[in-house]
Short mmCIF file of C-alpha atoms and ligand atoms in Angstrom, two decimals:
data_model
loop_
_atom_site.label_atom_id
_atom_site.label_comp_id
_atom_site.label_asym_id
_atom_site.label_seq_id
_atom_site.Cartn_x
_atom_site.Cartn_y
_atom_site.Cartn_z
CA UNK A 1 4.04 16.62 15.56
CA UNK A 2 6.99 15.66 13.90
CA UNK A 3 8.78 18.69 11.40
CA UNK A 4 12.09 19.09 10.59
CA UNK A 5 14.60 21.10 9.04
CA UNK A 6 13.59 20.19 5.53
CA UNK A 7 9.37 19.55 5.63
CA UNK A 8 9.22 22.86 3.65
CA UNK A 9 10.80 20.45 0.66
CA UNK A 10 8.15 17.71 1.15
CA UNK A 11 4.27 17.29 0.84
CA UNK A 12 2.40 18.05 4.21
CA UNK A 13 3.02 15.17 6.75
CA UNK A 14 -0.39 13.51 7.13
CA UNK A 15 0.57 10.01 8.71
CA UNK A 16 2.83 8.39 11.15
CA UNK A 17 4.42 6.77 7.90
CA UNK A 18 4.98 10.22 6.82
CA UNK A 19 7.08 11.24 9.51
CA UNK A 20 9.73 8.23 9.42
CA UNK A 21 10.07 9.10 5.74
CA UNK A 22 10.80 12.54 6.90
CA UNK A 23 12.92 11.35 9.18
CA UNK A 24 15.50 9.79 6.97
CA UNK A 25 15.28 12.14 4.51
CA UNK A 26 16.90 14.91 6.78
CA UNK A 27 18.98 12.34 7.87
CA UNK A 28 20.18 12.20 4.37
CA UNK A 29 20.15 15.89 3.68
CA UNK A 30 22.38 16.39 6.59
CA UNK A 31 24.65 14.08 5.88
CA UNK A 32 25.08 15.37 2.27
CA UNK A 33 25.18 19.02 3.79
CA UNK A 34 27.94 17.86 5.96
CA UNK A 35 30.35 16.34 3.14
CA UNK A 36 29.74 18.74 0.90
CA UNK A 37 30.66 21.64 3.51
CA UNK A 38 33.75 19.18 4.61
CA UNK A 39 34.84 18.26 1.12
CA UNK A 40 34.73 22.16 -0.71
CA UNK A 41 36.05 23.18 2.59
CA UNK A 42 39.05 21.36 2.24
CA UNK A 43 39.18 22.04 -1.34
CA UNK A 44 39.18 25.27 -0.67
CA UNK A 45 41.92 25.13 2.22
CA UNK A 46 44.35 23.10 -0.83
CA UNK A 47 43.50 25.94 -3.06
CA UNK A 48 44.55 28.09 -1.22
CA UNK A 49 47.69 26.29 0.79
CA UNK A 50 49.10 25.14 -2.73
CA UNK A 51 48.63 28.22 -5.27
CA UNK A 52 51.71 28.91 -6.99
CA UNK A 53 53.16 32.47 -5.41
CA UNK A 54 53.13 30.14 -2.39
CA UNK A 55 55.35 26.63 -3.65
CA UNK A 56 57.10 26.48 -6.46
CA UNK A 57 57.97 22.39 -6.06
CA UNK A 58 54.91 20.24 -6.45
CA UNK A 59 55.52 16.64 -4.36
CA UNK A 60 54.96 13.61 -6.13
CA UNK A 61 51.81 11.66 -4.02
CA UNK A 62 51.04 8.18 -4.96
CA UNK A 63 48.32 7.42 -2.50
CA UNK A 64 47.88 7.34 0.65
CA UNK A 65 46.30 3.48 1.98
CA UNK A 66 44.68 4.28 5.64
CA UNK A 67 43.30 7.50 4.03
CA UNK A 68 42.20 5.55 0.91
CA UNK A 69 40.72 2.18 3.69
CA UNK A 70 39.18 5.40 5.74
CA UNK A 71 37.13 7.11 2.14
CA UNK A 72 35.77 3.35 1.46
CA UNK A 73 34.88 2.33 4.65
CA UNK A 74 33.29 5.42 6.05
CA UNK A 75 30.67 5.84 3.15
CA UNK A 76 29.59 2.05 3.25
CA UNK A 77 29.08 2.23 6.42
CA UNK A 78 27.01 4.61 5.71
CA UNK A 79 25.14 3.70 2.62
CA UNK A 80 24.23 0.72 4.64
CA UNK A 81 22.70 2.48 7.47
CA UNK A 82 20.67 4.39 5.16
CA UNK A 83 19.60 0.91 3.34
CA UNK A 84 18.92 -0.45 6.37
CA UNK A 85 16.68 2.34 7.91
CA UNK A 86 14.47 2.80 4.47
CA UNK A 87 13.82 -0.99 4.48
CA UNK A 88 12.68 -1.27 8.40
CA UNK A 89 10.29 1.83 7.24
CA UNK A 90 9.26 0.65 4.01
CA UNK A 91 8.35 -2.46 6.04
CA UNK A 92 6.15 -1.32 8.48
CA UNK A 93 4.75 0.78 5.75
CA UNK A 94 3.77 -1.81 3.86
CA UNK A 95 2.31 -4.52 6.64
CA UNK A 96 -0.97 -3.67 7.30
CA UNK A 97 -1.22 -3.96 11.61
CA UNK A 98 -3.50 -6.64 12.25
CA UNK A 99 -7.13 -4.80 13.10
CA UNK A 100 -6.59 -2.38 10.68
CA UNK A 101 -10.04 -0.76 9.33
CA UNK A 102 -10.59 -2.10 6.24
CA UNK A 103 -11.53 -0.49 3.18
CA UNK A 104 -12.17 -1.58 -0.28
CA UNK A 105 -10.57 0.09 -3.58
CA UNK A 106 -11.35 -0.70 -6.84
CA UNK A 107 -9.33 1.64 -9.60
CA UNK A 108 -11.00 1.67 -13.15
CA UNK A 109 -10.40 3.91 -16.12
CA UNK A 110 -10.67 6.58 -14.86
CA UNK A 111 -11.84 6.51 -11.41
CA UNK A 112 -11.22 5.57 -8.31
CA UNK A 113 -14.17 3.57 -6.25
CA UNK A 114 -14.20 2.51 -2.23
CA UNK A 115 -16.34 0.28 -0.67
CA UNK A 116 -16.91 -0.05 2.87
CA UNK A 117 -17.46 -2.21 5.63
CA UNK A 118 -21.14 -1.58 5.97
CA UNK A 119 -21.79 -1.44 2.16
CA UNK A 120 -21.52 2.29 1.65
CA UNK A 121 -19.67 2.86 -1.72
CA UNK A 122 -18.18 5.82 -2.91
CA UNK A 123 -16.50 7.28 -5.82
CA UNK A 124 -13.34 9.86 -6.12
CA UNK A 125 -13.83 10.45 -2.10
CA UNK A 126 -12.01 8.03 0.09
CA UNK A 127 -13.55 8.63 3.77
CA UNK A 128 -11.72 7.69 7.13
CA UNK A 129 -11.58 8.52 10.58
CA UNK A 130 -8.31 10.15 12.02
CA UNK A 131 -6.48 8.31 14.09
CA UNK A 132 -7.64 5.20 13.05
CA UNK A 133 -5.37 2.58 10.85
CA UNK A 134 -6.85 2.37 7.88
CA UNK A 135 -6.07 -0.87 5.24
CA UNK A 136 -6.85 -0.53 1.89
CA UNK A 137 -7.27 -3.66 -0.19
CA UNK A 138 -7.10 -2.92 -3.86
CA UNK A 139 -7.75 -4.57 -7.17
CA UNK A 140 -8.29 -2.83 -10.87
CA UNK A 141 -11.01 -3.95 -13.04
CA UNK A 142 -9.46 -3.33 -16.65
CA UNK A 143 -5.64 -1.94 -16.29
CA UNK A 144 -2.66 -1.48 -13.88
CA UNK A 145 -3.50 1.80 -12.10
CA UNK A 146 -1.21 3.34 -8.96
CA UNK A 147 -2.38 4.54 -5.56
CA UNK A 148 -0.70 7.25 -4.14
CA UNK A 149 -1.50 9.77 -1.22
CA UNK A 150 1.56 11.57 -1.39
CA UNK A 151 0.85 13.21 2.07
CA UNK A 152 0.44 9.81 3.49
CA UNK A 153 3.70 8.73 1.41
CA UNK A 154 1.99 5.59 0.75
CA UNK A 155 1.73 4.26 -2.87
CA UNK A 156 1.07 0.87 -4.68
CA UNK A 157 0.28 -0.41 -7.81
CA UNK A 158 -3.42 -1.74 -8.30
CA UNK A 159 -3.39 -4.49 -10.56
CA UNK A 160 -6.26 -6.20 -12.43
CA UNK A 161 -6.55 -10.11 -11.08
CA UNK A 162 -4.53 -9.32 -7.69
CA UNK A 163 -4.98 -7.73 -4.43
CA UNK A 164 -2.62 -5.07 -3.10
CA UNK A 165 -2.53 -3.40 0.01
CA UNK A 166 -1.90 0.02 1.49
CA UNK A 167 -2.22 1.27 5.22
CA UNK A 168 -1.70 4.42 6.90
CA UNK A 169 -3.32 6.44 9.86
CA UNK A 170 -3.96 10.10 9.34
CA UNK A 171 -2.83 12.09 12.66
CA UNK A 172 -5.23 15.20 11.53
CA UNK A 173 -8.47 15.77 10.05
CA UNK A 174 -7.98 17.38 6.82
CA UNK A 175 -8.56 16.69 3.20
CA UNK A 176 -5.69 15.48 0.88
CA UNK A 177 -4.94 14.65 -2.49
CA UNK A 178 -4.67 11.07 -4.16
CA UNK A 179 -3.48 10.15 -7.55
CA UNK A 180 -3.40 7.56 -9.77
CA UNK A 181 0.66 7.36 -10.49
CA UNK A 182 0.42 5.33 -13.56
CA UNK A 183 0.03 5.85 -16.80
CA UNK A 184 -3.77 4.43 -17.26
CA UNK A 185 -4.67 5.71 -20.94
CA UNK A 186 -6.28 8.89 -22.39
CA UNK A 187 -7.55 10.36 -19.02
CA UNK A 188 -4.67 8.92 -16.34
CA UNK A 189 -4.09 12.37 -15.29
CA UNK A 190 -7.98 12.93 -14.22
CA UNK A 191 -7.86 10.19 -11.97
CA UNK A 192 -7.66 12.06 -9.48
CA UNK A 193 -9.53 11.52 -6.11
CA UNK A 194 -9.79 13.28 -2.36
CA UNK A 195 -9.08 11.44 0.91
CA UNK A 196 -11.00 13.00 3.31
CA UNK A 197 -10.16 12.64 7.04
CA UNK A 198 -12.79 13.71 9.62
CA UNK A 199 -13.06 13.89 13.29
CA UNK A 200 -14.19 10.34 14.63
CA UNK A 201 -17.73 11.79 15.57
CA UNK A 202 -18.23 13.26 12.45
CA UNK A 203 -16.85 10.39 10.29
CA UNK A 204 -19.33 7.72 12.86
CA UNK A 205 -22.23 10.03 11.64
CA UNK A 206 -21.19 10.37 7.65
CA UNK A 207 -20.90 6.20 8.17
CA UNK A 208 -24.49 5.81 10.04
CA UNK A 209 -26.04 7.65 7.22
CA UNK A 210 -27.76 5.42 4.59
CA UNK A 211 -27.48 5.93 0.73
CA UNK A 212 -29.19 4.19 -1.86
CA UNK A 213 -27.27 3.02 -5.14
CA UNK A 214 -27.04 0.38 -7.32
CA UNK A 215 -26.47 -2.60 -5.36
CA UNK A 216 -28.73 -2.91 -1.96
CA UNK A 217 -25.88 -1.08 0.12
CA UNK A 218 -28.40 -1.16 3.30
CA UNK A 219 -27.34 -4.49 3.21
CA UNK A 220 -23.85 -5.29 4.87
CA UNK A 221 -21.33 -7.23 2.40
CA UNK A 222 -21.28 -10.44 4.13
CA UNK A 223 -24.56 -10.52 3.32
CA UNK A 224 -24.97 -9.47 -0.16
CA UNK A 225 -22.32 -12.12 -0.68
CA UNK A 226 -24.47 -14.53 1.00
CA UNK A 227 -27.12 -13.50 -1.87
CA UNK A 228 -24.64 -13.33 -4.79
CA UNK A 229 -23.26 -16.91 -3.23
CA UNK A 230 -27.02 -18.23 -3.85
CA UNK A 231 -27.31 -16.41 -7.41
CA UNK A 232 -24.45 -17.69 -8.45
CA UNK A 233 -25.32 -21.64 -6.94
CA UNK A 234 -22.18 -21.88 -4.96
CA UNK A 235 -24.13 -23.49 -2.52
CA UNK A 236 -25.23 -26.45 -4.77
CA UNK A 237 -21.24 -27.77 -4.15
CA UNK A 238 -20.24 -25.31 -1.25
CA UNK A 239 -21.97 -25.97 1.99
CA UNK A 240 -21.69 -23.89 5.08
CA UNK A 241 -21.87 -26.01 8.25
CA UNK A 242 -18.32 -27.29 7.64
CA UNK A 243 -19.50 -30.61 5.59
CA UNK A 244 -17.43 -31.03 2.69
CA UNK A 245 -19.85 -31.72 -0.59
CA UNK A 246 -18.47 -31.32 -4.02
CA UNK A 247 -16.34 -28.73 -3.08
CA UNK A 248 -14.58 -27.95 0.10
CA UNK A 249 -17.20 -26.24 3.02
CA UNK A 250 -16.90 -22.29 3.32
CA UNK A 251 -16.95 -22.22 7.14
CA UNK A 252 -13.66 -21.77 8.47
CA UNK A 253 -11.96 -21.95 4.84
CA UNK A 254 -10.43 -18.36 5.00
CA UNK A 255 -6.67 -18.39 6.05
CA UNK A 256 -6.17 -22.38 6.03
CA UNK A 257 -3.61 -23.93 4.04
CA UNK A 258 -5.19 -26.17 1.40
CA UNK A 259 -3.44 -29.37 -0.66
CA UNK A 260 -3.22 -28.78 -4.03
CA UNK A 261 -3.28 -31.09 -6.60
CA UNK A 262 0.24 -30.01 -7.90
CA UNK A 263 1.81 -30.87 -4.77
CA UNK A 264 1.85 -27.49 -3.64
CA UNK A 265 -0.07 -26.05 -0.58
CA UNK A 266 -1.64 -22.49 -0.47
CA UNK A 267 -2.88 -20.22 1.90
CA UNK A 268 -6.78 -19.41 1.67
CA UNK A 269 -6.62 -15.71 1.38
CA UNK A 270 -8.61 -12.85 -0.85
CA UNK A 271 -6.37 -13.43 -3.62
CA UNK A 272 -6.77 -17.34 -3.50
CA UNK A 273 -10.73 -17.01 -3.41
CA UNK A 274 -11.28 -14.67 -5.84
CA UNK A 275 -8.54 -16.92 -8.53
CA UNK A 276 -10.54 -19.93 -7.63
CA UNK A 277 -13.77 -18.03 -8.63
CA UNK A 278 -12.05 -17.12 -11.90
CA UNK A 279 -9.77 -19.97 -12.68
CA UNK A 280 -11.02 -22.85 -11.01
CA UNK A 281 -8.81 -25.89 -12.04
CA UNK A 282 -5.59 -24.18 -12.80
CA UNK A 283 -4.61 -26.22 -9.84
CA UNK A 284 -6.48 -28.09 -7.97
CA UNK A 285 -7.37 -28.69 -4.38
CA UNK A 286 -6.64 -32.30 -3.19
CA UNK A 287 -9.76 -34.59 -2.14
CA UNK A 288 -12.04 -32.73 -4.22
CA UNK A 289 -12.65 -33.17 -8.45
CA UNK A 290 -12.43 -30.46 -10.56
CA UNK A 291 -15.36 -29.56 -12.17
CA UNK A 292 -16.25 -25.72 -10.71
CA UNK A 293 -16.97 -23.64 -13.52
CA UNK A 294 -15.20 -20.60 -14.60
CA UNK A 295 -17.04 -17.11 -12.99
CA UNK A 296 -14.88 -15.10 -15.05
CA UNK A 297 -16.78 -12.54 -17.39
CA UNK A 298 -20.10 -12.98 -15.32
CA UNK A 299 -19.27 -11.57 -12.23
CA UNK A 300 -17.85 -8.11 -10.85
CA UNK A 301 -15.02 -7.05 -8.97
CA UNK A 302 -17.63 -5.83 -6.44
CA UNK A 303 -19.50 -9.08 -6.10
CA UNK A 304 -16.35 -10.97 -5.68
CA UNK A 305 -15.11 -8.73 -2.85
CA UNK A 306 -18.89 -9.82 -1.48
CA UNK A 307 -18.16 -13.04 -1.75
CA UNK A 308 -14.70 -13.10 0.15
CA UNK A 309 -16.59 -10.99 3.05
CA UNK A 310 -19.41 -13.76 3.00
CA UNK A 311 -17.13 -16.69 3.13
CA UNK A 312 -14.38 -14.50 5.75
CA UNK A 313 -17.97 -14.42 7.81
CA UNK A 314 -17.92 -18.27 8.20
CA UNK A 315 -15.74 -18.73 11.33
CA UNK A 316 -16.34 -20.32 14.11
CU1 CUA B 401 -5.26 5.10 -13.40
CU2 CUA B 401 -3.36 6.35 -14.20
#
């Protein structure tokens, strides 16, 4: 796997990402090695050329223009490679790949919770397979909180009413350390949690095992959210066979474009769903009145990420 000259100055490497950071950061190193050793060395060559036993008439220099065009052009040059390089890495680091496992954080004071796929939930222990690409999709439920696996060098703020995502694939089984990189209140710095990467068998058999807690996690999300969609009467104006009621249908509603009101069109994503749920009629969709009530204050973070997997089910 990928080391170089200067990993001894960095946390371990734990992900592909990890390695193109490396990467340019030896690039970087090298380069400043190089200048420095150039510019003291010829420092060092004046000092000694020009000490006084050695001249005793000093010339009188008043620049010198290809050397002057040659000291500009050369570091923009490379300034802009540099630029160039962290922004192709920073974005592949920051587009989850399409198919990427996905897992469910929710930061609160002072803790960090996952839920899964198959509607295991855990707390403080984020649990992956290696070698798989893992996509994080995270929202806070009281404050803005940071996620950071500095051995994955992947890090973004979680923010309360938004989703944010991460992704990263860990090369090795292992265990590593993730922090909350924001100052969250009184007990920021114990928000700590571990990100524990096991072997694909063992992770398939940690994943088949069943847990009981306090919602039915035996169930799978899509269709908790199915439940919560019927607690909450979404189906009195949302139906699911694609017929359009008081509301638009929830079958195939994820990722179309919808006609607001405002003259504005917006993509049906997790974000979009879960604002709608929350503030219904900030702007509204056109064709339909606006009379869905407000959710916020009665329902969770967790039911709403039900909710999104219920209606993401609902494709044809
Ligand atoms: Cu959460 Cu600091």
């Amino acid at each position: 796997m990928n080391t170089n000259a200067f990993s001894y100055l960095l946390p371990g490497t734990g992900s592909h990402v990890a390695s193109w950071w490396n990467d340019l950061f030896s690039f970087v190193m090298w380069i400043s090695i190089f200048f420095f050793v150039l510019l003291i060395g010829i420092t060092l060559a004046f000092v000694y050329k020009y000490h006084h036993k050695k001249v005793d008439k000093v010339i009188d220099s008043h620049g010198n223009t290809s050397l002057e065009i040659l000291w500009t052009i050369v570091p923009t040059i490379l300034v802009l490679f540099i630029f160039a390089w962290g922004w192709l890495v920073y974005k592949k680091m920051h587009r989850p790949p399409a198919g990427s496992f996905e897992v469910r954080v929710i930061g609160q004071q002072w803790r960090w919770k996952f839920a899964y796929n198959n509607g295991k939930n855990t707390v403080g222990e984020l649990i992956v397979p290696v070698g798989k690409r893992i996509k994080l999709l995270m929202t806070s439920e009281d404050v803005i909180h940071s996620f950071f696996i500095p051995d994955m060098r992947v890090k973004q703020d979680v923010v309360p009413g938004l989703y944010t995502a991460l992704w990263f694939e860990a090369i090795k089984p292992g265990e590593h350390v993730i922090y909350c990189s924001e100052y969250c209140g009184g007990l920021h710095s114990n928000m700590l949690a571990t990100l524990k990467v096991l072997p694909q068998d063992e992770w398939l058999e940690w994943w088949r095992t069943q847990e009981k807690t306090e919602r039915d996690l035996s169930i799978p999300p899509e269709k908790r959210g199915e439940g919560l969609a019927a607690k909450y009467a979404c189906m009195s104006c949302h139906s699911v066979d694609g017929s359009s009621l008081i509301g638009p249908s929830f079958r195939n509603l994820f990722g179309r474009t919808e006609k607001l009101t405002s003259g504005k069109s917006a993509l049906v994503d997790e974000d979009y769903i879960r604002n709608k749920i929350l503030k219904p009629n900030s702007d509204g969709v056109v064709g339909y009145p606006q009379v869905m009530p407000s959710f916020q204050g009665q329902i969770s973070e967790e039911e709403i990420m039900d909710i999104i997997a219920f209606i993401k089910s609902l494709k044809d």
